[in-house]
mmCIF file of C-alpha atoms in Angstrom:
data_model
loop_
_atom_site.group_PDB
_atom_site.id
_atom_site.type_symbol
_atom_site.label_atom_id
_atom_site.label_comp_id
_atom_site.label_asym_id
_atom_site.label_seq_id
_atom_site.Cartn_x
_atom_site.Cartn_y
_atom_site.Cartn_z
ATOM 1 C CA UNK T 27 -7.570 16.144 -28.079
ATOM 2 C CA UNK T 28 -8.725 12.818 -26.692
ATOM 3 C CA UNK T 29 -8.864 9.306 -28.109
ATOM 4 C CA UNK T 30 -10.853 6.798 -26.092
ATOM 5 C CA UNK T 31 -10.659 3.017 -26.048
ATOM 6 C CA UNK T 32 -7.628 2.648 -28.292
ATOM 7 C CA UNK T 33 -5.595 0.454 -25.957
ATOM 8 C CA UNK T 34 -3.482 -1.956 -27.975
ATOM 9 C CA UNK T 35 -5.202 -1.096 -31.250
ATOM 10 C CA UNK T 36 -4.230 0.635 -34.440
ATOM 11 C CA UNK T 37 -6.341 3.011 -36.488
ATOM 12 C CA UNK T 38 -6.034 4.499 -39.945
ATOM 13 C CA UNK T 39 -6.180 8.289 -39.944
ATOM 14 C CA UNK T 40 -6.795 10.457 -42.990
ATOM 15 C CA UNK T 41 -5.862 14.073 -43.598
ATOM 16 C CA UNK T 42 -7.271 15.973 -46.565
ATOM 17 C CA UNK T 43 -6.190 19.541 -47.306
ATOM 18 C CA UNK T 44 -7.167 21.817 -50.179
ATOM 19 C CA UNK T 45 -5.492 25.204 -50.665
ATOM 20 C CA UNK T 46 -5.543 27.910 -53.310
ATOM 21 C CA UNK T 47 -2.160 29.065 -54.639
ATOM 22 C CA UNK T 48 -1.059 31.944 -56.901
ATOM 23 C CA UNK T 49 1.831 30.043 -58.539
ATOM 24 C CA UNK T 50 0.413 28.649 -61.751
ATOM 25 C CA UNK T 51 0.903 25.012 -62.688
ATOM 26 C CA UNK T 52 4.598 25.099 -63.648
ATOM 27 C CA UNK T 53 5.723 26.792 -60.420
ATOM 28 C CA UNK T 54 3.386 24.571 -58.382
ATOM 29 C CA UNK T 55 5.121 21.500 -59.883
ATOM 30 C CA UNK T 56 8.511 22.877 -58.800
ATOM 31 C CA UNK T 57 7.177 23.495 -55.279
ATOM 32 C CA UNK T 58 5.636 19.990 -55.172
ATOM 33 C CA UNK T 59 8.964 18.460 -56.192
ATOM 34 C CA UNK T 60 10.709 20.371 -53.383
ATOM 35 C CA UNK T 61 8.073 19.115 -50.918
ATOM 36 C CA UNK T 62 8.520 15.564 -52.241
ATOM 37 C CA UNK T 63 12.300 15.754 -51.827
ATOM 38 C CA UNK T 64 11.906 17.002 -48.260
ATOM 39 C CA UNK T 65 9.307 14.316 -47.413
ATOM 40 C CA UNK T 66 11.472 11.641 -48.992
ATOM 41 C CA UNK T 67 14.488 12.652 -46.931
ATOM 42 C CA UNK T 68 12.689 13.407 -43.666
ATOM 43 C CA UNK T 69 10.225 10.505 -43.628
ATOM 44 C CA UNK T 70 11.835 7.936 -45.958
ATOM 45 C CA UNK T 71 8.942 8.143 -48.449
ATOM 46 C CA UNK T 72 8.993 7.131 -52.100
ATOM 47 C CA UNK T 73 7.502 9.904 -54.258
ATOM 48 C CA UNK T 74 6.681 9.815 -57.972
ATOM 49 C CA UNK T 75 4.427 11.540 -60.472
ATOM 50 C CA UNK T 76 1.407 9.386 -61.319
ATOM 51 C CA UNK T 77 0.680 10.966 -64.693
ATOM 52 C CA UNK T 78 2.521 12.402 -67.706
ATOM 53 C CA UNK T 79 1.152 15.895 -67.040
ATOM 54 C CA UNK T 80 2.789 15.839 -63.579
ATOM 55 C CA UNK T 81 -0.350 16.961 -61.786
ATOM 56 C CA UNK T 82 -0.618 14.099 -59.293
ATOM 57 C CA UNK T 83 2.276 13.174 -57.035
ATOM 58 C CA UNK T 84 1.980 9.875 -55.158
ATOM 59 C CA UNK T 85 3.947 9.092 -52.036
ATOM 60 C CA UNK T 86 4.319 5.933 -49.982
ATOM 61 C CA UNK T 87 6.334 4.801 -47.013
ATOM 62 C CA UNK T 88 6.135 2.626 -43.947
ATOM 63 C CA UNK T 89 2.582 3.098 -42.633
ATOM 64 C CA UNK T 90 1.773 6.134 -44.805
ATOM 65 C CA UNK T 91 0.564 6.836 -48.343
ATOM 66 C CA UNK T 92 -1.266 9.528 -50.249
ATOM 67 C CA UNK T 93 -1.229 11.963 -53.131
ATOM 68 C CA UNK T 94 -0.738 15.639 -53.837
ATOM 69 C CA UNK T 95 -2.803 16.898 -56.766
ATOM 70 C CA UNK T 96 -2.088 20.197 -58.536
ATOM 71 C CA UNK T 97 -3.843 22.477 -60.969
ATOM 72 C CA UNK T 98 -3.390 26.117 -62.023
ATOM 73 C CA UNK T 99 -4.603 27.552 -58.715
ATOM 74 C CA UNK T 100 -5.246 24.704 -56.246
ATOM 75 C CA UNK T 101 -3.311 21.992 -54.484
ATOM 76 C CA UNK T 102 -4.949 19.108 -52.675
ATOM 77 C CA UNK T 103 -3.380 16.664 -50.303
ATOM 78 C CA UNK T 104 -5.613 13.601 -50.549
ATOM 79 C CA UNK T 105 -5.857 10.291 -48.806
ATOM 80 C CA UNK T 106 -2.842 10.892 -46.642
ATOM 81 C CA UNK T 107 -3.332 7.760 -44.554
ATOM 82 C CA UNK T 108 -1.115 6.854 -41.703
ATOM 83 C CA UNK T 109 -1.333 4.162 -39.097
ATOM 84 C CA UNK T 110 -1.659 5.382 -35.524
ATOM 85 C CA UNK T 111 -0.596 2.972 -32.805
ATOM 86 C CA UNK T 112 -1.408 3.669 -29.183
ATOM 87 C CA UNK T 113 0.196 1.437 -26.605
ATOM 88 C CA UNK T 114 0.489 1.346 -23.686
ATOM 89 C CA UNK T 115 -2.562 3.332 -22.637
ATOM 90 C CA UNK T 116 -3.153 5.069 -19.324
ATOM 91 C CA UNK T 117 -5.311 3.070 -16.869
ATOM 92 C CA UNK T 118 -8.402 5.159 -17.692
ATOM 93 C CA UNK T 119 -8.135 4.215 -21.414
ATOM 94 C CA UNK T 120 -7.791 7.835 -22.575
ATOM 95 C CA UNK T 121 -4.872 9.083 -24.629
ATOM 96 C CA UNK T 122 -4.204 12.800 -24.314
ATOM 97 C CA UNK T 123 -2.445 14.509 -27.194
ATOM 98 C CA UNK T 124 -1.303 18.099 -26.565
#
């Protein structure tokens, strides 16, 4: 993967993922809470349910934020934005990411 002309700049990157699951809503909530606990510990993120139905989990931390939305058979990771900083850059201005 290559990024050109990013010397000394920052960019906002977005990841969006949608997956089917066989868990049902109650089990999906339990799985989402386990993911939130792991993210909170590993990446120092604050995670909380955004609604009373506990179908949208918001997370925020230093340079990152987003939401995980659940329903009976789908989970969506939305607007997972994180700041990418690239400095210093190689002389040719191209960053190579393995």
